[in-house]
Amino acid sequence: MSKIYINGLKALLSGVIISAAANVSVAHADDVVHGPGHGPGPGPGGPPSPENEAIQARLGDTSSLMGSIAIPESVESCGTDAGFERLVCLIDILKADVSDEILELLQLEYSLAEAKNWSNLPAGAFPARPGVFLGELDVEQRGVVKAILMEATGLGENEGFDEIVQTLNADDYIGTVSTDYKAGYSSFNGKIAFLGTPADKGTWQLYYGGHHFAFANTYTDGKLVGATPSFRGIEPFPSFEMNGRTNIPMLQERDAFAALLNSLTSEQKKAATLEGTYRDILAGPQADDGILDEQEGISVRELTEAQKDLLLAAVATYVEDINAADAKHYMEKYTSELDETVLGFSGTTDVNSEDDYVRIHGPSLWIEFSLQSNKSTPQKGNHPHSVWRDITDDYGAQTE
């Protein structure tokens, strides 16, 4: 096991819209509005929806949070060497411990159609999301889920698994101030599923998602063949106090983009400025065709070496959400394609205002970051939606 993995593990164990975005093409920038943004919920008050009543009925022991829950001794049989074999071993432990009823929800056949059933919306607003709610599992089973997610994700501060925990904390926070979606705001409404049977042969996906979060690793014959779509959002933003900690899960992404944009010269900013106003990301949930055919913005080859380093630092805040070995592969690929990559933005370079938007578009890489007004909390301000997609291996390049 690597020193990075051990240190990250110790640190984390200690405390640990349907976006129907559209590409609108018209002549004048002032007339262009891209994407409808994150529509409001049903509004405060009112009776719970049937979907949320059903969710509430399914939840069981919700006494222990993912951030502080202990990983059970049962996982010791999987050894300590990080990698694919340990991941499958951990999954087998979980599957062997759950009831037949839970297993039917947890283990599904692989299909691209099922893999596309992810969303940024709360649980009750998107019941098609596959899998088992965290709240349907007992405390020890959630400890195994924690081990599974930590094996597949990055272990850096505010990245990977730590970002998952903070996003769950956000739902608990929203649940204290909002009645939108009723049971939809809870850290126990995240879902995990295995699409296809986890094994060293064949294709399968580790699926984890919930409000403002989608993680999808696709494996074929023992190798990661796709780490996207990978969606992140957060409200409140940039920070909030919940579950015994200060949560800033997407601040590093925003700050990395701001550092990059503010490094541009006046001429570079002009070349990078996109036409129109972006209210949301283009390639969000149920918008797999939102990735543009043509690049827009300034070519990265026109940037200085220092600016290229800032761009790669921004990209790393997405790629490092997966485990270190696979992240290294993706960063090498994106670095090799820099001269064919384009940077674009709309709004302010500080990336702190409503409708601020940043995009990085390469032969393989597609990243979007969009700020929009708060929808689920009474605080004035803005919250981000963001997505990382790999154009060449989104959904593991599966076609059915």
mmCIF file of C-alpha atoms in Angstrom:
data_model
loop_
_atom_site.group_PDB
_atom_site.id
_atom_site.type_symbol
_atom_site.label_atom_id
_atom_site.label_comp_id
_atom_site.label_asym_id
_atom_site.label_seq_id
_atom_site.Cartn_x
_atom_site.Cartn_y
_atom_site.Cartn_z
ATOM 1 C CA MET A 1 0.000 0.000 0.000
ATOM 2 C CA SER A 2 1.407 3.425 -0.931
ATOM 3 C CA LYS A 3 2.340 6.064 1.651
ATOM 4 C CA ILE A 4 -0.175 8.462 0.028
ATOM 5 C CA TYR A 5 -2.951 5.932 0.435
ATOM 6 C CA ILE A 6 -2.044 5.172 4.059
ATOM 7 C CA ASN A 7 -1.813 8.843 5.041
ATOM 8 C CA GLY A 8 -5.086 9.665 3.282
ATOM 9 C CA LEU A 9 -6.815 6.714 4.894
ATOM 10 C CA LYS A 10 -5.644 7.669 8.377
ATOM 11 C CA ALA A 11 -6.741 11.264 7.915
ATOM 12 C CA LEU A 12 -10.194 10.374 6.667
ATOM 13 C CA LEU A 13 -10.833 7.617 9.213
ATOM 14 C CA SER A 14 -10.102 10.051 12.006
ATOM 15 C CA GLY A 15 -13.029 12.306 11.185
ATOM 16 C CA VAL A 16 -14.167 11.492 8.586
ATOM 17 C CA ILE A 17 -31.666 19.614 -12.264
ATOM 18 C CA ILE A 18 -32.362 17.425 -14.431
ATOM 19 C CA SER A 19 -30.148 19.667 -16.522
ATOM 20 C CA ALA A 20 -31.861 19.829 -19.884
ATOM 21 C CA ALA A 21 -29.180 22.210 -21.063
ATOM 22 C CA ALA A 22 -29.259 23.289 -24.655
ATOM 23 C CA ASN A 23 -26.760 24.832 -27.008
ATOM 24 C CA VAL A 24 -28.405 27.947 -28.375
ATOM 25 C CA SER A 25 -26.722 29.375 -31.450
ATOM 26 C CA VAL A 26 -27.639 32.920 -32.409
ATOM 27 C CA ALA A 27 -25.775 35.887 -33.767
ATOM 28 C CA HIS A 28 -25.524 38.339 -30.855
ATOM 29 C CA ALA A 29 -23.924 37.527 -27.527
ATOM 30 C CA ASP A 30 -26.397 39.633 -25.546
ATOM 31 C CA ASP A 31 -29.239 37.483 -26.853
ATOM 32 C CA VAL A 32 -27.699 34.093 -26.021
ATOM 33 C CA VAL A 33 -28.763 32.300 -22.852
ATOM 34 C CA HIS A 34 -27.356 28.789 -22.476
ATOM 35 C CA GLY A 35 -29.138 26.301 -20.253
ATOM 36 C CA PRO A 36 -32.185 26.775 -18.047
ATOM 37 C CA GLY A 37 -30.324 26.465 -14.763
ATOM 38 C CA HIS A 38 -31.372 24.432 -11.761
ATOM 39 C CA GLY A 39 -35.110 24.827 -11.571
ATOM 40 C CA PRO A 40 -36.710 25.476 -8.196
ATOM 41 C CA GLY A 41 -38.105 22.631 -6.165
ATOM 42 C CA PRO A 42 -41.784 22.192 -5.355
ATOM 43 C CA GLY A 43 -41.456 25.012 -2.867
ATOM 44 C CA PRO A 44 -41.567 25.065 0.914
ATOM 45 C CA GLY A 45 -44.418 23.446 2.783
ATOM 46 C CA GLY A 46 -47.072 21.204 1.329
ATOM 47 C CA PRO A 47 -47.473 17.457 1.742
ATOM 48 C CA PRO A 48 -44.600 15.059 1.037
ATOM 49 C CA SER A 49 -44.672 13.493 -2.403
ATOM 50 C CA PRO A 50 -45.478 9.762 -2.693
ATOM 51 C CA GLU A 51 -41.892 9.205 -3.823
ATOM 52 C CA ASN A 52 -40.496 10.778 -0.661
ATOM 53 C CA GLU A 53 -42.890 8.908 1.571
ATOM 54 C CA ALA A 54 -41.675 5.699 -0.066
ATOM 55 C CA ILE A 55 -38.054 6.733 0.488
ATOM 56 C CA GLN A 56 -38.691 7.491 4.147
ATOM 57 C CA ALA A 57 -40.314 4.092 4.608
ATOM 58 C CA ARG A 58 -37.226 2.362 3.182
ATOM 59 C CA LEU A 59 -34.679 4.057 5.447
ATOM 60 C CA GLY A 60 -33.573 2.073 8.478
ATOM 61 C CA ASP A 61 -30.749 2.772 10.938
ATOM 62 C CA THR A 62 -29.586 6.290 10.215
ATOM 63 C CA SER A 63 -27.705 6.858 13.437
ATOM 64 C CA SER A 64 -24.165 6.938 12.057
ATOM 65 C CA LEU A 65 -22.820 9.329 9.423
ATOM 66 C CA MET A 66 -20.494 8.219 6.633
ATOM 67 C CA GLY A 67 -17.819 10.678 7.710
ATOM 68 C CA SER A 68 -17.352 9.200 11.174
ATOM 69 C CA ILE A 69 -18.514 5.617 10.732
ATOM 70 C CA ALA A 70 -15.971 2.891 11.438
ATOM 71 C CA ILE A 71 -14.772 0.500 8.756
ATOM 72 C CA PRO A 72 -15.467 -2.999 10.100
ATOM 73 C CA GLU A 73 -12.836 -5.641 10.779
ATOM 74 C CA SER A 74 -14.398 -7.846 8.099
ATOM 75 C CA VAL A 75 -12.601 -5.875 5.388
ATOM 76 C CA GLU A 76 -9.205 -6.959 6.730
ATOM 77 C CA SER A 77 -9.586 -10.176 4.753
ATOM 78 C CA CYS A 78 -9.170 -8.078 1.589
ATOM 79 C CA GLY A 79 -5.633 -7.079 2.544
ATOM 80 C CA THR A 80 -4.112 -3.632 2.386
ATOM 81 C CA ASP A 81 -2.769 -3.396 -1.171
ATOM 82 C CA ALA A 82 -4.796 -0.721 -2.959
ATOM 83 C CA GLY A 83 -6.163 -1.664 -6.344
ATOM 84 C CA PHE A 84 -8.783 -3.461 -8.369
ATOM 85 C CA GLU A 85 -8.570 -6.804 -6.555
ATOM 86 C CA ARG A 86 -9.168 -5.180 -3.184
ATOM 87 C CA LEU A 87 -12.099 -3.203 -4.593
ATOM 88 C CA VAL A 88 -13.849 -6.349 -5.843
ATOM 89 C CA CYS A 89 -13.114 -8.144 -2.565
ATOM 90 C CA LEU A 90 -14.753 -5.327 -0.576
ATOM 91 C CA ILE A 91 -17.791 -5.403 -2.853
ATOM 92 C CA ASP A 92 -18.120 -9.170 -2.374
ATOM 93 C CA ILE A 93 -18.114 -8.673 1.418
ATOM 94 C CA LEU A 94 -20.955 -6.168 1.162
ATOM 95 C CA LYS A 95 -23.012 -8.314 -1.212
ATOM 96 C CA ALA A 96 -22.616 -11.368 1.035
ATOM 97 C CA ASP A 97 -23.881 -9.478 4.086
ATOM 98 C CA VAL A 98 -27.053 -7.821 2.767
ATOM 99 C CA SER A 99 -30.503 -9.390 2.553
ATOM 100 C CA ASP A 100 -31.835 -10.833 -0.694
ATOM 101 C CA GLU A 101 -34.206 -7.856 -0.976
ATOM 102 C CA ILE A 102 -31.350 -5.367 -0.672
ATOM 103 C CA LEU A 103 -29.151 -7.364 -3.036
ATOM 104 C CA GLU A 104 -31.808 -7.131 -5.751
ATOM 105 C CA LEU A 105 -31.551 -3.343 -5.540
ATOM 106 C CA LEU A 106 -27.778 -3.277 -5.152
ATOM 107 C CA GLN A 107 -26.671 -5.713 -7.865
ATOM 108 C CA LEU A 108 -28.166 -4.965 -11.278
ATOM 109 C CA GLU A 109 -27.439 -6.006 -14.830
ATOM 110 C CA TYR A 110 -25.280 -3.583 -16.781
ATOM 111 C CA SER A 111 -26.935 -1.425 -19.398
ATOM 112 C CA LEU A 112 -25.976 1.955 -20.754
ATOM 113 C CA ALA A 113 -29.575 3.096 -20.270
ATOM 114 C CA GLU A 114 -29.341 2.312 -16.543
ATOM 115 C CA ALA A 115 -25.925 3.960 -16.268
ATOM 116 C CA LYS A 116 -27.456 7.154 -17.654
ATOM 117 C CA ASN A 117 -30.019 7.313 -14.825
ATOM 118 C CA TRP A 118 -28.025 9.820 -12.787
ATOM 119 C CA SER A 119 -29.070 13.278 -11.709
ATOM 120 C CA ASN A 120 -28.155 16.304 -9.642
ATOM 121 C CA LEU A 121 -31.648 16.360 -8.128
ATOM 122 C CA PRO A 122 -32.552 15.183 -4.608
ATOM 123 C CA ALA A 123 -33.625 11.590 -4.090
ATOM 124 C CA GLY A 124 -37.367 12.173 -4.213
ATOM 125 C CA ALA A 125 -37.137 14.290 -7.337
ATOM 126 C CA PHE A 126 -35.357 11.588 -9.350
ATOM 127 C CA PRO A 127 -36.633 8.139 -8.302
ATOM 128 C CA ALA A 128 -35.135 6.489 -11.422
ATOM 129 C CA ARG A 129 -31.658 6.664 -9.866
ATOM 130 C CA PRO A 130 -30.660 2.995 -9.352
ATOM 131 C CA GLY A 131 -29.342 1.363 -6.229
ATOM 132 C CA VAL A 132 -29.733 1.130 -2.466
ATOM 133 C CA PHE A 133 -30.065 4.131 -0.172
ATOM 134 C CA LEU A 134 -27.283 4.429 2.393
ATOM 135 C CA GLY A 135 -30.042 4.545 5.009
ATOM 136 C CA GLU A 136 -31.273 1.095 3.974
ATOM 137 C CA LEU A 137 -27.989 -0.447 5.097
ATOM 138 C CA ASP A 138 -27.058 -1.111 8.695
ATOM 139 C CA VAL A 139 -24.095 0.617 10.324
ATOM 140 C CA GLU A 140 -21.566 -2.134 9.584
ATOM 141 C CA GLN A 141 -22.694 -2.374 5.961
ATOM 142 C CA ARG A 142 -22.274 1.367 5.573
ATOM 143 C CA GLY A 143 -18.771 0.918 6.939
ATOM 144 C CA VAL A 144 -18.059 -1.511 4.095
ATOM 145 C CA VAL A 145 -19.543 0.984 1.605
ATOM 146 C CA LYS A 146 -17.166 3.564 3.038
ATOM 147 C CA ALA A 147 -14.228 1.233 2.394
ATOM 148 C CA ILE A 148 -15.453 0.609 -1.168
ATOM 149 C CA LEU A 149 -15.775 4.300 -1.957
ATOM 150 C CA MET A 150 -12.406 5.099 -0.383
ATOM 151 C CA GLU A 151 -10.786 2.393 -2.520
ATOM 152 C CA ALA A 152 -12.219 3.821 -5.751
ATOM 153 C CA THR A 153 -11.866 7.520 -4.997
ATOM 154 C CA GLY A 154 -9.099 9.961 -4.186
ATOM 155 C CA LEU A 155 -8.107 10.447 -0.557
ATOM 156 C CA GLY A 156 -6.979 14.068 -0.712
ATOM 157 C CA GLU A 157 -8.500 16.786 1.422
ATOM 158 C CA ASN A 158 -11.663 18.172 -0.244
ATOM 159 C CA GLU A 159 -11.309 15.634 -3.062
ATOM 160 C CA GLY A 160 -12.634 12.152 -3.706
ATOM 161 C CA PHE A 161 -14.145 10.507 -0.654
ATOM 162 C CA ASP A 162 -13.817 13.640 1.460
ATOM 163 C CA GLU A 163 -15.869 15.477 -1.163
ATOM 164 C CA ILE A 164 -18.528 12.760 -0.954
ATOM 165 C CA VAL A 165 -18.752 13.207 2.823
ATOM 166 C CA GLN A 166 -19.034 16.975 2.566
ATOM 167 C CA THR A 167 -21.733 16.735 -0.091
ATOM 168 C CA LEU A 168 -23.709 14.421 2.197
ATOM 169 C CA ASN A 169 -23.229 16.968 4.975
ATOM 170 C CA ALA A 170 -24.691 19.607 2.667
ATOM 171 C CA ASP A 171 -27.922 17.659 2.340
ATOM 172 C CA ASP A 172 -28.161 17.377 6.113
ATOM 173 C CA TYR A 173 -27.635 21.135 6.300
ATOM 174 C CA ILE A 174 -30.304 21.852 3.679
ATOM 175 C CA GLY A 175 -32.639 19.551 5.565
ATOM 176 C CA THR A 176 -32.429 21.898 8.564
ATOM 177 C CA VAL A 177 -33.483 24.988 6.600
ATOM 178 C CA SER A 178 -35.662 23.773 3.740
ATOM 179 C CA THR A 179 -38.800 21.700 3.310
ATOM 180 C CA ASP A 180 -38.379 21.295 -0.439
ATOM 181 C CA TYR A 181 -38.639 17.644 -1.478
ATOM 182 C CA LYS A 182 -39.261 16.626 2.162
ATOM 183 C CA ALA A 183 -37.202 13.442 2.686
ATOM 184 C CA GLY A 184 -35.110 14.304 -0.341
ATOM 185 C CA TYR A 185 -32.538 16.228 1.701
ATOM 186 C CA SER A 186 -30.634 13.780 3.874
ATOM 187 C CA SER A 187 -27.156 12.287 3.928
ATOM 188 C CA PHE A 188 -28.828 8.873 4.009
ATOM 189 C CA ASN A 189 -30.409 9.340 0.580
ATOM 190 C CA GLY A 190 -27.203 8.790 -1.370
ATOM 191 C CA LYS A 191 -27.392 5.611 -3.471
ATOM 192 C CA ILE A 192 -24.894 2.929 -4.394
ATOM 193 C CA ALA A 193 -25.283 0.228 -7.048
ATOM 194 C CA PHE A 194 -23.221 -2.216 -9.077
ATOM 195 C CA LEU A 195 -24.277 -2.296 -12.705
ATOM 196 C CA GLY A 196 -22.950 -5.600 -13.946
ATOM 197 C CA THR A 197 -21.225 -8.128 -11.683
ATOM 198 C CA PRO A 198 -17.942 -6.845 -10.208
ATOM 199 C CA ALA A 199 -15.256 -9.290 -11.352
ATOM 200 C CA ASP A 200 -11.945 -9.406 -13.216
ATOM 201 C CA LYS A 201 -13.765 -10.332 -16.416
ATOM 202 C CA GLY A 202 -16.546 -8.462 -18.155
ATOM 203 C CA THR A 203 -17.879 -4.920 -17.860
ATOM 204 C CA TRP A 204 -19.427 -3.385 -14.776
ATOM 205 C CA GLN A 205 -19.858 0.011 -13.162
ATOM 206 C CA LEU A 206 -19.497 1.255 -9.613
ATOM 207 C CA TYR A 207 -22.365 3.725 -9.368
ATOM 208 C CA TYR A 208 -22.731 6.211 -6.522
ATOM 209 C CA GLY A 209 -24.982 9.244 -6.609
ATOM 210 C CA GLY A 210 -27.344 11.582 -4.860
ATOM 211 C CA HIS A 211 -28.230 15.249 -4.685
ATOM 212 C CA HIS A 212 -25.475 17.260 -6.389
ATOM 213 C CA PHE A 213 -23.278 14.188 -6.852
ATOM 214 C CA ALA A 214 -22.643 11.471 -9.429
ATOM 215 C CA PHE A 215 -19.677 9.102 -9.427
ATOM 216 C CA ALA A 216 -19.442 6.452 -12.145
ATOM 217 C CA ASN A 217 -16.386 4.216 -12.582
ATOM 218 C CA THR A 218 -16.688 1.666 -15.390
ATOM 219 C CA TYR A 219 -14.383 -1.366 -15.421
ATOM 220 C CA THR A 220 -13.711 -3.914 -18.160
ATOM 221 C CA ASP A 221 -11.590 -7.024 -17.603
ATOM 222 C CA GLY A 222 -10.061 -5.693 -14.422
ATOM 223 C CA LYS A 223 -9.191 -2.187 -15.614
ATOM 224 C CA LEU A 224 -10.825 1.212 -15.239
ATOM 225 C CA VAL A 225 -12.061 2.146 -18.716
ATOM 226 C CA GLY A 226 -14.133 5.199 -17.799
ATOM 227 C CA ALA A 227 -14.339 7.572 -14.819
ATOM 228 C CA THR A 228 -17.067 9.826 -16.158
ATOM 229 C CA PRO A 229 -19.695 11.284 -16.132
ATOM 230 C CA SER A 230 -18.580 12.845 -12.859
ATOM 231 C CA PHE A 231 -20.919 15.535 -11.526
ATOM 232 C CA ARG A 232 -20.393 17.829 -8.543
ATOM 233 C CA GLY A 233 -22.525 20.568 -7.074
ATOM 234 C CA ILE A 234 -22.902 22.107 -3.638
ATOM 235 C CA GLU A 235 -25.206 24.395 -1.707
ATOM 236 C CA PRO A 236 -24.478 26.351 0.448
ATOM 237 C CA PHE A 237 -21.287 27.645 -1.143
ATOM 238 C CA PRO A 238 -18.460 28.335 -0.539
ATOM 239 C CA SER A 239 -18.597 27.016 3.057
ATOM 240 C CA PHE A 240 -20.986 25.842 5.760
ATOM 241 C CA GLU A 241 -20.834 24.245 9.194
ATOM 242 C CA MET A 242 -22.434 20.807 9.524
ATOM 243 C CA ASN A 243 -21.800 17.491 11.239
ATOM 244 C CA GLY A 244 -18.935 18.799 13.316
ATOM 245 C CA ARG A 245 -16.809 20.356 10.587
ATOM 246 C CA THR A 246 -16.394 23.243 8.197
ATOM 247 C CA ASN A 247 -17.334 22.028 4.723
ATOM 248 C CA ILE A 248 -15.730 23.558 1.594
ATOM 249 C CA PRO A 249 -15.948 20.709 -0.943
ATOM 250 C CA MET A 250 -15.864 22.771 -4.155
ATOM 251 C CA LEU A 251 -13.938 25.824 -3.071
ATOM 252 C CA GLN A 252 -10.689 24.444 -4.503
ATOM 253 C CA GLU A 253 -12.263 24.068 -7.964
ATOM 254 C CA ARG A 254 -13.553 27.644 -7.932
ATOM 255 C CA ASP A 255 -10.257 29.043 -6.636
ATOM 256 C CA ALA A 256 -8.274 27.115 -9.259
ATOM 257 C CA PHE A 257 -10.412 28.531 -12.061
ATOM 258 C CA ALA A 258 -10.195 32.050 -10.631
ATOM 259 C CA ALA A 259 -6.397 31.831 -10.431
ATOM 260 C CA LEU A 260 -6.273 30.671 -14.053
ATOM 261 C CA LEU A 261 -8.638 33.312 -15.442
ATOM 262 C CA ASN A 262 -7.039 36.142 -13.472
ATOM 263 C CA SER A 263 -3.645 35.179 -14.905
ATOM 264 C CA LEU A 264 -4.846 35.968 -18.440
ATOM 265 C CA THR A 265 -3.801 39.159 -20.178
ATOM 266 C CA SER A 266 -6.458 41.488 -21.574
ATOM 267 C CA GLU A 267 -5.971 40.043 -25.051
ATOM 268 C CA GLN A 268 -6.134 36.483 -23.733
ATOM 269 C CA LYS A 269 -9.332 37.242 -21.800
ATOM 270 C CA LYS A 270 -10.914 38.647 -24.938
ATOM 271 C CA ALA A 271 -10.008 35.518 -26.900
ATOM 272 C CA ALA A 272 -11.280 33.239 -24.119
ATOM 273 C CA THR A 273 -14.608 35.023 -23.594
ATOM 274 C CA LEU A 274 -17.605 32.977 -24.767
ATOM 275 C CA GLU A 275 -20.677 34.477 -26.352
ATOM 276 C CA GLY A 276 -23.754 34.802 -24.213
ATOM 277 C CA THR A 277 -24.790 33.929 -20.682
ATOM 278 C CA TYR A 278 -24.517 30.431 -19.256
ATOM 279 C CA ARG A 279 -27.141 29.652 -16.650
ATOM 280 C CA ASP A 280 -25.966 26.079 -16.126
ATOM 281 C CA ILE A 281 -23.640 23.453 -17.538
ATOM 282 C CA LEU A 282 -24.421 22.045 -20.984
ATOM 283 C CA ALA A 283 -23.477 18.380 -20.531
ATOM 284 C CA GLY A 284 -25.326 17.637 -17.317
ATOM 285 C CA PRO A 285 -27.651 14.763 -16.415
ATOM 286 C CA GLN A 286 -29.889 13.614 -19.253
ATOM 287 C CA ALA A 287 -27.816 15.841 -21.542
ATOM 288 C CA ASP A 288 -25.180 13.475 -22.866
ATOM 289 C CA ASP A 289 -25.353 15.239 -26.225
ATOM 290 C CA GLY A 290 -24.512 18.596 -24.631
ATOM 291 C CA ILE A 291 -20.803 18.381 -25.439
ATOM 292 C CA LEU A 292 -20.152 20.751 -28.325
ATOM 293 C CA ASP A 293 -18.685 19.572 -31.607
ATOM 294 C CA GLU A 294 -16.617 22.732 -32.007
ATOM 295 C CA GLN A 295 -14.237 24.248 -29.472
ATOM 296 C CA GLU A 296 -14.800 27.834 -28.327
ATOM 297 C CA GLY A 297 -12.314 30.071 -26.549
ATOM 298 C CA ILE A 298 -8.554 30.492 -26.485
ATOM 299 C CA SER A 299 -6.178 27.721 -27.495
ATOM 300 C CA VAL A 300 -4.069 26.516 -24.589
ATOM 301 C CA ARG A 301 -1.033 26.702 -26.872
ATOM 302 C CA GLU A 302 -1.418 30.496 -26.599
ATOM 303 C CA LEU A 303 -0.909 30.344 -22.811
ATOM 304 C CA THR A 304 2.399 30.658 -20.992
ATOM 305 C CA GLU A 305 3.914 27.650 -19.247
ATOM 306 C CA ALA A 306 2.833 29.099 -15.902
ATOM 307 C CA GLN A 307 -0.729 29.494 -17.162
ATOM 308 C CA LYS A 308 -0.718 25.922 -18.473
ATOM 309 C CA ASP A 309 0.302 24.781 -14.998
ATOM 310 C CA LEU A 310 -2.663 26.685 -13.533
ATOM 311 C CA LEU A 311 -4.997 25.023 -16.045
ATOM 312 C CA LEU A 312 -3.668 21.573 -15.164
ATOM 313 C CA ALA A 313 -4.092 22.373 -11.478
ATOM 314 C CA ALA A 314 -7.757 23.111 -12.170
ATOM 315 C CA VAL A 315 -8.137 19.862 -14.114
ATOM 316 C CA ALA A 316 -6.542 17.949 -11.243
ATOM 317 C CA THR A 317 -9.311 19.036 -8.861
ATOM 318 C CA TYR A 318 -11.615 16.817 -10.938
ATOM 319 C CA VAL A 319 -9.332 13.959 -11.934
ATOM 320 C CA GLU A 320 -8.049 13.491 -8.377
ATOM 321 C CA ASP A 321 -11.562 12.534 -7.315
ATOM 322 C CA ILE A 322 -10.621 9.005 -8.471
ATOM 323 C CA ASN A 323 -7.861 6.855 -6.989
ATOM 324 C CA ALA A 324 -4.273 8.015 -7.412
ATOM 325 C CA ALA A 325 -3.099 5.405 -9.928
ATOM 326 C CA ASP A 326 -5.973 5.981 -12.346
ATOM 327 C CA ALA A 327 -5.842 9.745 -11.840
ATOM 328 C CA LYS A 328 -2.189 9.716 -12.924
ATOM 329 C CA HIS A 329 -3.173 8.034 -16.198
ATOM 330 C CA TYR A 330 -5.858 10.626 -16.953
ATOM 331 C CA MET A 331 -3.616 13.570 -16.085
ATOM 332 C CA GLU A 332 -0.908 12.238 -18.412
ATOM 333 C CA LYS A 333 -3.442 11.911 -21.222
ATOM 334 C CA TYR A 334 -4.835 15.422 -20.747
ATOM 335 C CA THR A 335 -1.337 16.913 -20.446
ATOM 336 C CA SER A 336 -0.343 15.292 -23.743
ATOM 337 C CA GLU A 337 -3.380 16.917 -25.415
ATOM 338 C CA LEU A 338 -2.830 20.453 -24.083
ATOM 339 C CA ASP A 339 -1.934 21.987 -27.439
ATOM 340 C CA GLU A 340 -5.298 20.798 -28.801
ATOM 341 C CA THR A 341 -7.261 22.044 -25.778
ATOM 342 C CA VAL A 342 -9.262 25.268 -25.491
ATOM 343 C CA LEU A 343 -10.253 27.414 -22.500
ATOM 344 C CA GLY A 344 -13.419 29.501 -22.458
ATOM 345 C CA PHE A 345 -15.353 31.498 -19.886
ATOM 346 C CA SER A 346 -18.304 33.821 -19.468
ATOM 347 C CA GLY A 347 -18.893 36.304 -16.645
ATOM 348 C CA THR A 348 -16.294 37.432 -14.137
ATOM 349 C CA THR A 349 -12.749 36.134 -13.812
ATOM 350 C CA ASP A 350 -13.146 35.812 -10.030
ATOM 351 C CA VAL A 351 -15.826 33.143 -10.616
ATOM 352 C CA ASN A 352 -17.910 34.405 -7.704
ATOM 353 C CA SER A 353 -21.067 35.758 -9.341
ATOM 354 C CA GLU A 354 -24.282 34.346 -10.730
ATOM 355 C CA ASP A 355 -23.900 33.047 -14.309
ATOM 356 C CA ASP A 356 -20.109 32.865 -14.106
ATOM 357 C CA TYR A 357 -19.069 29.926 -16.265
ATOM 358 C CA VAL A 358 -15.795 28.173 -17.191
ATOM 359 C CA ARG A 359 -15.140 25.430 -19.739
ATOM 360 C CA ILE A 360 -12.074 23.379 -20.681
ATOM 361 C CA HIS A 361 -12.526 21.445 -23.939
ATOM 362 C CA GLY A 362 -9.901 19.148 -25.417
ATOM 363 C CA PRO A 363 -9.834 16.105 -27.701
ATOM 364 C CA SER A 364 -10.741 13.966 -24.660
ATOM 365 C CA LEU A 365 -11.372 16.435 -21.845
ATOM 366 C CA TRP A 366 -14.606 18.298 -21.131
ATOM 367 C CA ILE A 367 -14.991 20.225 -17.853
ATOM 368 C CA GLU A 368 -17.670 22.800 -17.013
ATOM 369 C CA PHE A 369 -18.147 24.944 -13.916
ATOM 370 C CA SER A 370 -21.250 27.132 -13.563
ATOM 371 C CA LEU A 371 -22.474 29.374 -10.736
ATOM 372 C CA GLN A 372 -26.182 29.958 -10.237
ATOM 373 C CA SER A 373 -28.339 31.492 -7.526
ATOM 374 C CA ASN A 374 -29.146 29.480 -4.407
ATOM 375 C CA LYS A 375 -32.319 27.421 -4.708
ATOM 376 C CA SER A 376 -32.598 25.246 -1.606
ATOM 377 C CA THR A 377 -31.402 27.537 1.181
ATOM 378 C CA PRO A 378 -32.631 30.966 2.267
ATOM 379 C CA GLN A 379 -29.153 32.503 2.100
ATOM 380 C CA LYS A 380 -28.407 34.947 -0.666
ATOM 381 C CA GLY A 381 -25.619 33.798 -2.898
ATOM 382 C CA ASN A 382 -24.695 31.330 -5.599
ATOM 383 C CA HIS A 383 -23.878 27.652 -5.819
ATOM 384 C CA PRO A 384 -21.944 25.656 -8.425
ATOM 385 C CA HIS A 385 -22.858 22.879 -10.795
ATOM 386 C CA SER A 386 -19.904 21.215 -12.448
ATOM 387 C CA VAL A 387 -19.125 18.195 -14.578
ATOM 388 C CA TRP A 388 -16.101 16.280 -15.829
ATOM 389 C CA ARG A 389 -16.575 14.128 -18.903
ATOM 390 C CA ASP A 390 -14.079 12.262 -21.015
ATOM 391 C CA ILE A 391 -15.245 12.452 -24.617
ATOM 392 C CA THR A 392 -13.402 9.265 -25.589
ATOM 393 C CA ASP A 393 -14.471 7.009 -22.702
ATOM 394 C CA ASP A 394 -17.585 8.498 -21.095
ATOM 395 C CA TYR A 395 -19.572 5.583 -19.599
ATOM 396 C CA GLY A 396 -16.524 3.438 -20.348
ATOM 397 C CA ALA A 397 -17.231 3.951 -24.075
ATOM 398 C CA GLN A 398 -20.102 1.466 -23.757
ATOM 399 C CA THR A 399 -22.793 1.550 -26.445
ATOM 400 C CA GLU A 400 -25.567 -0.613 -24.973
#
